[in-house]
mmCIF file of C-alpha atoms in Angstrom:
data_model
loop_
_atom_site.group_PDB
_atom_site.id
_atom_site.type_symbol
_atom_site.label_atom_id
_atom_site.label_comp_id
_atom_site.label_asym_id
_atom_site.label_seq_id
_atom_site.Cartn_x
_atom_site.Cartn_y
_atom_site.Cartn_z
ATOM 1 C CA MET S 1 0.000 0.000 0.000
ATOM 2 C CA ALA S 2 2.792 2.433 0.959
ATOM 3 C CA LYS S 3 4.548 1.675 -2.317
ATOM 4 C CA LYS S 4 1.390 2.485 -4.272
ATOM 5 C CA VAL S 5 0.937 5.732 -2.371
ATOM 6 C CA ARG S 6 4.540 6.765 -3.102
ATOM 7 C CA LYS S 7 4.037 5.912 -6.752
ATOM 8 C CA THR S 8 0.829 7.961 -6.901
ATOM 9 C CA VAL S 9 2.504 10.946 -5.252
ATOM 10 C CA ALA S 10 5.421 10.685 -7.666
ATOM 11 C CA ILE S 11 3.058 10.703 -10.620
ATOM 12 C CA LEU S 12 1.241 13.742 -9.244
ATOM 13 C CA VAL S 13 4.507 15.581 -8.683
ATOM 14 C CA LEU S 14 5.590 14.763 -12.224
ATOM 15 C CA LEU S 15 2.222 15.876 -13.574
ATOM 16 C CA ALA S 16 2.464 19.182 -11.715
ATOM 17 C CA ALA S 17 5.967 19.710 -13.077
ATOM 18 C CA VAL S 18 4.863 18.905 -16.628
ATOM 19 C CA VAL S 19 1.904 21.273 -16.386
ATOM 20 C CA THR S 20 4.134 24.047 -15.006
ATOM 21 C CA ALA S 21 6.701 23.544 -17.756
ATOM 22 C CA LEU S 22 4.050 23.550 -20.434
ATOM 23 C CA VAL S 23 2.508 26.704 -19.049
ATOM 24 C CA VAL S 24 5.885 28.451 -19.094
ATOM 25 C CA PHE S 25 6.441 27.210 -22.641
ATOM 26 C CA GLY S 26 2.911 28.234 -23.578
ATOM 27 C CA SER S 27 3.544 31.792 -22.463
ATOM 28 C CA TYR S 28 5.985 32.094 -25.367
ATOM 29 C CA MET S 29 3.766 30.614 -28.011
ATOM 30 C CA THR S 30 0.528 31.357 -29.762
ATOM 31 C CA GLY S 31 -1.699 29.010 -31.645
ATOM 32 C CA GLY S 32 -5.292 28.408 -32.510
ATOM 33 C CA LYS S 33 -7.880 31.141 -32.489
ATOM 34 C CA ASP S 34 -11.089 32.023 -30.759
ATOM 35 C CA LYS S 35 -13.750 30.602 -33.055
ATOM 36 C CA ARG S 36 -16.572 32.400 -31.287
ATOM 37 C CA GLY S 37 -18.217 35.154 -33.276
ATOM 38 C CA ASP S 38 -18.373 38.697 -31.980
ATOM 39 C CA LEU S 39 -21.359 39.554 -29.820
ATOM 40 C CA ASP S 40 -23.829 41.764 -31.679
ATOM 41 C CA ALA S 41 -24.208 45.270 -30.320
ATOM 42 C CA PRO S 42 -27.300 45.768 -28.144
ATOM 43 C CA GLN S 43 -29.812 48.381 -29.306
ATOM 44 C CA TYR S 44 -31.368 51.052 -27.113
ATOM 45 C CA VAL S 45 -34.415 49.754 -25.248
ATOM 46 C CA LYS S 46 -37.475 51.859 -24.534
ATOM 47 C CA PHE S 47 -40.971 50.478 -24.834
ATOM 48 C CA GLU S 48 -44.381 52.031 -24.288
ATOM 49 C CA GLY S 49 -44.728 53.048 -20.660
ATOM 50 C CA ASP S 50 -40.989 53.122 -20.020
ATOM 51 C CA THR S 51 -39.513 56.270 -18.536
ATOM 52 C CA VAL S 52 -35.945 57.463 -18.208
ATOM 53 C CA LEU S 53 -34.429 56.939 -14.772
ATOM 54 C CA ASP S 54 -34.166 60.027 -12.604
ATOM 55 C CA ILE S 55 -30.695 59.553 -11.164
ATOM 56 C CA GLU S 56 -28.191 62.104 -9.946
ATOM 57 C CA LEU S 57 -24.705 61.024 -10.929
ATOM 58 C CA PRO S 58 -22.125 60.803 -8.133
ATOM 59 C CA THR S 59 -19.293 63.318 -8.035
ATOM 60 C CA GLU S 60 -15.830 63.074 -6.548
ATOM 61 C CA GLU S 61 -17.265 64.451 -3.333
ATOM 62 C CA THR S 62 -20.046 61.849 -3.092
ATOM 63 C CA PRO S 63 -19.431 59.495 -0.137
ATOM 64 C CA GLN S 64 -18.510 55.993 -1.274
ATOM 65 C CA GLU S 65 -21.359 54.438 0.701
ATOM 66 C CA GLU S 66 -23.842 56.496 -1.357
ATOM 67 C CA VAL S 67 -22.216 55.388 -4.609
ATOM 68 C CA ILE S 68 -22.375 51.766 -3.456
ATOM 69 C CA ALA S 69 -26.059 52.160 -2.556
ATOM 70 C CA LEU S 70 -26.804 53.584 -6.031
ATOM 71 C CA ALA S 71 -24.874 50.772 -7.718
ATOM 72 C CA ALA S 72 -26.920 48.177 -5.807
ATOM 73 C CA GLU S 73 -30.137 50.050 -6.699
ATOM 74 C CA LEU S 74 -29.302 50.124 -10.424
ATOM 75 C CA TYR S 75 -28.574 46.386 -10.365
ATOM 76 C CA ALA S 76 -31.919 45.710 -8.656
ATOM 77 C CA ILE S 77 -33.779 47.897 -11.180
ATOM 78 C CA ALA S 78 -32.186 46.102 -14.137
ATOM 79 C CA CYS S 79 -32.970 42.682 -12.649
ATOM 80 C CA GLU S 80 -36.628 43.674 -12.183
ATOM 81 C CA LYS S 81 -36.822 45.037 -15.741
ATOM 82 C CA TYR S 82 -35.520 41.749 -17.120
ATOM 83 C CA LYS S 83 -37.940 39.700 -15.027
ATOM 84 C CA ASN S 84 -40.934 41.768 -16.130
ATOM 85 C CA ALA S 85 -39.962 41.841 -19.823
ATOM 86 C CA GLU S 86 -42.281 39.562 -21.775
ATOM 87 C CA ARG S 87 -39.515 38.491 -24.127
ATOM 88 C CA ALA S 88 -35.747 38.860 -23.763
ATOM 89 C CA ALA S 89 -32.482 37.119 -24.543
ATOM 90 C CA PHE S 90 -28.857 37.205 -23.580
ATOM 91 C CA ASN S 91 -25.606 35.829 -24.974
ATOM 92 C CA VAL S 92 -22.519 35.070 -22.923
ATOM 93 C CA GLN S 93 -18.955 34.584 -24.063
ATOM 94 C CA TYR S 94 -16.754 33.227 -21.311
ATOM 95 C CA THR S 95 -13.251 31.950 -20.752
ATOM 96 C CA SER S 96 -11.822 29.938 -17.872
ATOM 97 C CA VAL S 97 -8.072 30.619 -17.621
ATOM 98 C CA MET S 98 -6.031 28.166 -15.526
ATOM 99 C CA PHE S 99 -2.377 28.440 -14.479
ATOM 100 C CA GLY S 100 -2.230 31.854 -16.140
ATOM 101 C CA SER S 101 -2.126 30.411 -19.689
ATOM 102 C CA MET S 102 -4.478 27.484 -20.162
ATOM 103 C CA SER S 103 -7.877 28.665 -21.330
ATOM 104 C CA VAL S 104 -11.197 26.982 -22.039
ATOM 105 C CA PRO S 105 -13.644 29.190 -23.966
ATOM 106 C CA GLY S 106 -17.399 28.798 -23.941
ATOM 107 C CA GLU S 107 -20.677 30.269 -25.099
ATOM 108 C CA ARG S 108 -24.093 30.562 -23.493
ATOM 109 C CA TYR S 109 -27.432 31.510 -25.007
ATOM 110 C CA CYS S 110 -30.717 32.200 -23.249
ATOM 111 C CA VAL S 111 -34.126 33.132 -24.657
ATOM 112 C CA LYS S 112 -37.269 33.703 -22.622
ATOM 113 C CA ASP S 113 -40.670 33.978 -24.247
ATOM 114 C CA GLY S 114 -43.373 34.608 -21.666
ATOM 115 C CA ASP S 115 -43.057 31.747 -19.181
ATOM 116 C CA LYS S 116 -40.862 29.652 -21.501
ATOM 117 C CA ARG S 117 -37.095 29.703 -20.968
ATOM 118 C CA TYR S 118 -34.531 28.154 -23.295
ATOM 119 C CA TYR S 119 -30.875 27.952 -22.252
ATOM 120 C CA LEU S 120 -27.711 26.532 -23.831
ATOM 121 C CA ASP S 121 -24.162 26.285 -22.499
ATOM 122 C CA PHE S 122 -21.197 25.074 -24.574
ATOM 123 C CA SER S 123 -17.731 24.699 -22.994
ATOM 124 C CA ILE S 124 -15.301 23.931 -25.808
ATOM 125 C CA PRO S 125 -11.516 23.627 -25.410
ATOM 126 C CA ASP S 126 -9.869 24.747 -28.648
ATOM 127 C CA ALA S 127 -8.349 21.673 -30.315
ATOM 128 C CA ASP S 128 -6.111 23.935 -32.441
ATOM 129 C CA ASN S 129 -4.603 25.619 -29.401
ATOM 130 C CA LEU S 130 -2.152 23.563 -27.316
ATOM 131 C CA MET S 131 -2.828 25.495 -24.113
ATOM 132 C CA SER S 132 -6.589 25.207 -24.498
ATOM 133 C CA SER S 133 -6.374 21.494 -25.259
ATOM 134 C CA LEU S 134 -4.186 20.923 -22.198
ATOM 135 C CA ALA S 135 -6.656 22.863 -20.084
ATOM 136 C CA GLY S 136 -9.378 20.520 -21.240
ATOM 137 C CA LEU S 137 -7.155 17.572 -20.340
ATOM 138 C CA PHE S 138 -5.946 18.720 -16.913
ATOM 139 C CA ALA S 139 -8.920 20.820 -15.817
ATOM 140 C CA PRO S 140 -11.568 19.338 -13.496
ATOM 141 C CA SER S 141 -13.894 16.791 -15.055
ATOM 142 C CA GLY S 142 -16.763 18.297 -16.942
ATOM 143 C CA SER S 143 -14.804 21.176 -18.480
ATOM 144 C CA HIS S 144 -15.862 20.027 -21.956
ATOM 145 C CA TYR S 145 -19.624 19.758 -22.310
ATOM 146 C CA ALA S 146 -22.842 20.869 -23.966
ATOM 147 C CA GLU S 147 -25.926 21.543 -21.836
ATOM 148 C CA ALA S 148 -29.490 22.371 -22.866
ATOM 149 C CA VAL S 149 -32.011 23.486 -20.236
ATOM 150 C CA TYR S 150 -35.727 24.161 -20.653
ATOM 151 C CA THR S 151 -38.516 25.226 -18.329
ATOM 152 C CA ASP S 152 -41.953 26.819 -18.291
ATOM 153 C CA SER S 153 -44.704 27.509 -15.775
ATOM 154 C CA THR S 154 -46.102 23.956 -16.039
ATOM 155 C CA LEU S 155 -42.867 21.990 -15.682
ATOM 156 C CA VAL S 156 -42.459 20.178 -12.357
ATOM 157 C CA ASP S 157 -40.192 17.435 -11.053
ATOM 158 C CA GLU S 158 -41.182 14.043 -9.628
ATOM 159 C CA ASN S 159 -42.114 15.743 -6.354
ATOM 160 C CA GLY S 160 -44.369 18.286 -8.034
ATOM 161 C CA ASP S 161 -41.965 21.193 -7.442
ATOM 162 C CA PRO S 162 -41.279 23.776 -10.191
ATOM 163 C CA ALA S 163 -38.260 22.556 -12.098
ATOM 164 C CA MET S 164 -36.089 22.828 -15.181
ATOM 165 C CA ILE S 165 -35.042 19.864 -17.295
ATOM 166 C CA SER S 166 -31.339 19.615 -18.183
ATOM 167 C CA ARG S 167 -29.700 17.567 -20.910
ATOM 168 C CA LYS S 168 -25.906 17.488 -20.640
ATOM 169 C CA ALA S 169 -23.418 15.789 -22.954
ATOM 170 C CA TYR S 170 -19.861 15.342 -21.669
ATOM 171 C CA ASN S 171 -16.666 14.564 -23.493
ATOM 172 C CA GLY S 172 -15.315 11.118 -22.726
ATOM 173 C CA SER S 173 -16.972 8.184 -21.009
ATOM 174 C CA GLY S 174 -17.685 6.864 -17.545
ATOM 175 C CA GLU S 175 -19.889 8.047 -14.697
ATOM 176 C CA ASN S 176 -21.519 11.408 -15.443
ATOM 177 C CA LYS S 177 -19.590 11.696 -18.710
ATOM 178 C CA LYS S 178 -21.936 10.380 -21.369
ATOM 179 C CA GLY S 179 -22.269 11.327 -24.998
ATOM 180 C CA LYS S 180 -19.699 13.583 -26.590
ATOM 181 C CA GLY S 181 -18.726 17.142 -25.819
ATOM 182 C CA PRO S 182 -19.130 19.893 -28.429
ATOM 183 C CA GLU S 183 -16.582 21.060 -30.967
ATOM 184 C CA TYR S 184 -16.269 23.817 -33.535
ATOM 185 C CA ILE S 185 -16.664 22.817 -37.193
ATOM 186 C CA GLU S 186 -15.411 25.312 -39.745
ATOM 187 C CA ASN S 187 -17.542 26.173 -42.767
ATOM 188 C CA GLU S 188 -16.051 26.757 -46.196
ATOM 189 C CA ASP S 189 -16.249 30.502 -45.625
ATOM 190 C CA GLY S 190 -14.088 30.215 -42.504
ATOM 191 C CA THR S 191 -16.877 30.744 -39.988
ATOM 192 C CA ALA S 192 -17.380 28.164 -37.252
ATOM 193 C CA VAL S 193 -20.482 26.343 -36.080
ATOM 194 C CA ILE S 194 -20.961 24.272 -32.949
ATOM 195 C CA SER S 195 -21.410 20.530 -33.308
ATOM 196 C CA ALA S 196 -22.450 18.285 -30.403
ATOM 197 C CA ASN S 197 -23.617 14.706 -29.967
ATOM 198 C CA TRP S 198 -26.476 14.459 -27.454
ATOM 199 C CA ASP S 199 -26.842 10.643 -27.635
ATOM 200 C CA ASN S 200 -27.046 9.115 -24.144
ATOM 201 C CA CYS S 201 -26.647 12.516 -22.509
ATOM 202 C CA ASP S 202 -27.424 12.952 -18.807
ATOM 203 C CA VAL S 203 -31.016 14.068 -18.227
ATOM 204 C CA LYS S 204 -32.110 15.423 -14.864
ATOM 205 C CA TYR S 205 -34.301 17.971 -13.124
ATOM 206 C CA LEU S 206 -32.874 21.176 -11.692
ATOM 207 C CA PRO S 207 -34.583 23.636 -9.314
ATOM 208 C CA GLN S 208 -36.386 26.323 -11.270
ATOM 209 C CA ILE S 209 -34.856 29.795 -11.148
ATOM 210 C CA VAL S 210 -36.797 33.083 -11.141
ATOM 211 C CA TYR S 211 -36.986 34.547 -14.646
ATOM 212 C CA TYR S 212 -40.529 35.719 -15.536
ATOM 213 C CA ALA S 213 -43.007 38.213 -14.140
ATOM 214 C CA ASP S 214 -45.565 35.911 -12.502
ATOM 215 C CA GLN S 215 -43.037 34.140 -10.276
ATOM 216 C CA GLU S 216 -42.408 35.054 -6.677
ATOM 217 C CA GLY S 217 -38.921 36.268 -5.839
ATOM 218 C CA ASP S 218 -36.311 38.288 -7.694
ATOM 219 C CA PHE S 219 -34.383 37.576 -10.854
ATOM 220 C CA ARG S 220 -30.623 37.849 -10.337
ATOM 221 C CA HIS S 221 -28.127 38.181 -13.151
ATOM 222 C CA THR S 222 -25.358 36.584 -11.101
ATOM 223 C CA ASP S 223 -25.353 33.986 -8.351
ATOM 224 C CA HIS S 224 -23.162 36.357 -6.379
ATOM 225 C CA GLU S 225 -25.039 38.627 -3.979
ATOM 226 C CA VAL S 226 -25.019 42.224 -5.244
ATOM 227 C CA SER S 227 -26.060 44.534 -2.414
ATOM 228 C CA GLU S 228 -24.843 47.382 -0.243
ATOM 229 C CA ASP S 229 -23.473 44.750 2.138
ATOM 230 C CA THR S 230 -21.391 42.902 -0.466
ATOM 231 C CA ILE S 231 -20.084 45.738 -2.679
ATOM 232 C CA LEU S 232 -16.633 46.903 -1.566
ATOM 233 C CA SER S 233 -16.301 49.882 -3.907
ATOM 234 C CA ALA S 234 -18.133 51.359 -6.888
ATOM 235 C CA SER S 235 -18.033 54.085 -9.518
ATOM 236 C CA ILE S 236 -20.812 55.228 -11.868
ATOM 237 C CA THR S 237 -20.574 57.180 -15.131
ATOM 238 C CA TYR S 238 -23.034 58.016 -17.904
ATOM 239 C CA THR S 239 -22.639 57.830 -21.684
ATOM 240 C CA GLU S 240 -24.950 59.915 -23.882
ATOM 241 C CA THR S 241 -25.707 58.238 -27.216
ATOM 242 C CA GLY S 242 -27.983 60.934 -28.664
ATOM 243 C CA ASP S 243 -31.671 61.915 -28.766
ATOM 244 C CA GLY S 244 -32.116 61.326 -25.045
ATOM 245 C CA GLU S 245 -30.613 57.873 -25.260
ATOM 246 C CA GLY S 246 -27.733 56.681 -23.135
ATOM 247 C CA TYR S 247 -26.514 54.205 -20.560
ATOM 248 C CA TYR S 248 -24.904 54.032 -17.134
ATOM 249 C CA THR S 249 -21.628 52.210 -16.565
ATOM 250 C CA VAL S 250 -21.326 50.780 -13.069
ATOM 251 C CA ASP S 251 -17.918 49.405 -12.102
ATOM 252 C CA PHE S 252 -17.773 47.671 -8.737
ATOM 253 C CA GLU S 253 -15.973 45.034 -6.746
ATOM 254 C CA LEU S 254 -17.657 42.427 -4.576
ATOM 255 C CA ASP S 255 -16.365 41.092 -1.271
ATOM 256 C CA PRO S 256 -14.923 37.599 -1.965
ATOM 257 C CA ASN S 257 -15.475 36.731 1.701
ATOM 258 C CA LYS S 258 -19.252 37.136 1.343
ATOM 259 C CA VAL S 259 -19.923 34.589 -1.375
ATOM 260 C CA PRO S 260 -23.187 32.621 -0.915
ATOM 261 C CA GLN S 261 -22.481 29.174 0.500
ATOM 262 C CA ASN S 262 -24.255 27.357 -2.331
ATOM 263 C CA LEU S 263 -22.023 29.124 -4.867
ATOM 264 C CA LEU S 264 -18.912 28.254 -2.860
ATOM 265 C CA ASP S 265 -20.063 24.631 -2.658
ATOM 266 C CA SER S 266 -20.568 24.589 -6.431
ATOM 267 C CA LEU S 267 -17.075 25.995 -7.040
ATOM 268 C CA ARG S 268 -15.511 23.343 -4.812
ATOM 269 C CA ALA S 269 -17.448 20.531 -6.441
ATOM 270 C CA SER S 270 -16.716 21.601 -10.020
ATOM 271 C CA SER S 271 -13.020 22.282 -9.313
ATOM 272 C CA GLU S 272 -12.631 19.130 -7.201
ATOM 273 C CA SER S 273 -10.819 21.334 -4.686
ATOM 274 C CA PRO S 274 -12.243 21.161 -1.142
ATOM 275 C CA ASP S 275 -10.668 24.474 -0.106
ATOM 276 C CA ALA S 276 -11.381 26.465 -3.287
ATOM 277 C CA HIS S 277 -12.330 30.061 -2.564
ATOM 278 C CA TYR S 278 -12.793 33.300 -4.470
ATOM 279 C CA THR S 279 -10.011 35.866 -4.178
ATOM 280 C CA LYS S 280 -11.293 38.774 -6.295
ATOM 281 C CA LEU S 281 -14.654 39.633 -7.900
ATOM 282 C CA VAL S 282 -14.477 42.538 -10.340
ATOM 283 C CA GLN S 283 -17.766 43.450 -12.040
ATOM 284 C CA SER S 284 -18.827 46.020 -14.641
ATOM 285 C CA MET S 285 -22.370 46.460 -15.915
ATOM 286 C CA THR S 286 -23.960 48.880 -18.344
ATOM 287 C CA ILE S 287 -27.638 49.751 -17.969
ATOM 288 C CA TRP S 288 -29.776 51.715 -20.418
ATOM 289 C CA ASN S 289 -31.230 54.927 -18.988
ATOM 290 C CA THR S 290 -34.598 53.152 -19.085
ATOM 291 C CA GLY S 291 -33.301 50.628 -16.542
ATOM 292 C CA TYR S 292 -32.705 47.581 -18.761
ATOM 293 C CA PHE S 293 -29.488 45.569 -18.659
ATOM 294 C CA ARG S 294 -27.240 46.362 -21.622
ATOM 295 C CA THR S 295 -24.123 44.339 -20.746
ATOM 296 C CA TYR S 296 -22.565 42.675 -17.715
ATOM 297 C CA HIS S 297 -18.880 41.792 -17.455
ATOM 298 C CA ALA S 298 -17.612 39.676 -14.555
ATOM 299 C CA LEU S 299 -14.012 38.723 -13.845
ATOM 300 C CA ASP S 300 -13.983 36.277 -10.942
ATOM 301 C CA SER S 301 -10.722 34.852 -9.590
ATOM 302 C CA TRP S 302 -10.365 31.830 -7.323
ATOM 303 C CA GLU S 303 -7.692 29.512 -6.003
ATOM 304 C CA GLY S 304 -7.448 26.232 -4.120
ATOM 305 C CA LYS S 305 -5.694 22.870 -3.982
ATOM 306 C CA ARG S 306 -6.401 19.492 -5.510
ATOM 307 C CA SER S 307 -4.179 16.827 -3.973
ATOM 308 C CA ILE S 308 -0.683 18.387 -4.112
ATOM 309 C CA MET S 309 -1.504 20.701 -7.011
ATOM 310 C CA LYS S 310 -2.240 24.354 -6.383
ATOM 311 C CA LEU S 311 -5.045 25.558 -8.627
ATOM 312 C CA SER S 312 -5.897 29.075 -9.700
ATOM 313 C CA SER S 313 -8.293 30.347 -12.313
ATOM 314 C CA ASP S 314 -9.804 33.526 -13.702
ATOM 315 C CA LEU S 315 -13.402 33.222 -14.882
ATOM 316 C CA ASP S 316 -14.213 35.888 -17.466
ATOM 317 C CA PHE S 317 -17.895 36.285 -18.428
ATOM 318 C CA MET S 318 -19.161 38.886 -20.933
ATOM 319 C CA THR S 319 -22.958 39.035 -21.217
ATOM 320 C CA THR S 320 -24.974 41.056 -23.714
ATOM 321 C CA TYR S 321 -28.736 41.513 -23.342
ATOM 322 C CA TYR S 322 -31.317 41.788 -26.131
ATOM 323 C CA TYR S 323 -35.036 42.590 -26.150
ATOM 324 C CA GLU S 324 -38.020 42.712 -28.497
ATOM 325 C CA ASN S 325 -36.523 45.480 -30.620
ATOM 326 C CA GLN S 326 -33.985 42.879 -31.830
ATOM 327 C CA PRO S 327 -36.402 40.056 -32.775
ATOM 328 C CA GLU S 328 -33.745 37.902 -34.436
ATOM 329 C CA LYS S 329 -32.253 37.371 -30.976
ATOM 330 C CA LEU S 330 -35.565 35.987 -29.694
ATOM 331 C CA ASP S 331 -35.935 33.299 -32.359
ATOM 332 C CA ILE S 332 -34.858 29.960 -30.898
ATOM 333 C CA ASN S 333 -34.183 28.687 -34.423
ATOM 334 C CA ASN S 334 -31.243 31.092 -34.654
ATOM 335 C CA TYR S 335 -29.300 29.227 -31.957
ATOM 336 C CA PRO S 336 -27.527 25.863 -32.331
ATOM 337 C CA TYR S 337 -29.629 22.977 -30.939
ATOM 338 C CA MET S 338 -32.005 25.248 -28.991
ATOM 339 C CA ALA S 339 -35.151 24.178 -30.843
ATOM 340 C CA GLU S 340 -34.155 20.507 -30.816
ATOM 341 C CA MET S 341 -32.789 20.049 -27.301
ATOM 342 C CA CYS S 342 -34.602 22.628 -25.128
ATOM 343 C CA HIS S 343 -37.957 20.971 -24.602
ATOM 344 C CA LYS S 344 -39.829 18.929 -22.003
#
């Protein structure tokens, strides 16, 4: 037994050394490319009955606690606007960067139409990029997957509780890794499309989140708590875009020591690191002067240990919101696999 333990430790030490060497080597090399398309620009949102927010911008003399309170208020207003919108969508481009060089890019799409909610998440290591491929190899299990989630007001689980149904296809085989993870396929014109195999994917119920007007509770853009109690610092500026149109930019940092326990538990489970914890949470959101979310950028950093390996990662999420004035964004047929896989 002792011999096996020593052998295992030796392998882990060698693995850590190999990863470190590759990361150093990777810092001097480039390769592959981000196959994700650019996010379309959001258009100004003002519907019948909407009014422009009456907000006095902070100055250099404004106490920081007042700026923080206004930042939390703007976030709450935007969350309520999204919840009450009959139809809306958002796209997310994200990247998980490990060891400072290894990155795993991904894309998320969400469309809500009344009480119906369609959601897709694709995490796709770039096979043409050595660092990205290594990240997919050495990162925690489940870093390469496709997930489709659907819910509506009538969907309940086996206990009769409101639920969402998830279909998730993992790369590889074995427990909780069925099917095949997604990949980018290049068209003749050089553009890339997502391809995924959903055969034998995991299917399960998830607790239903708050997303439409008739539900009790509040919609939240992020699982992090955004409030006067959790914001460490904030700044707010305004950009005029013409004809009474414009948007607020709210830059703020959240307290990494006040992360909700369920989110911390999720981080530790997904990273397979029992002591994983957030170290820095830098956020920036833009909100139309009518109160609707325009964009939300989150850069969340965490670190922890798995066996003898020290882990660290930066999670970069860029979200862009769309509404009924951009109808092409609300058509589920315009998203890969949404019509086929997001259903009861």
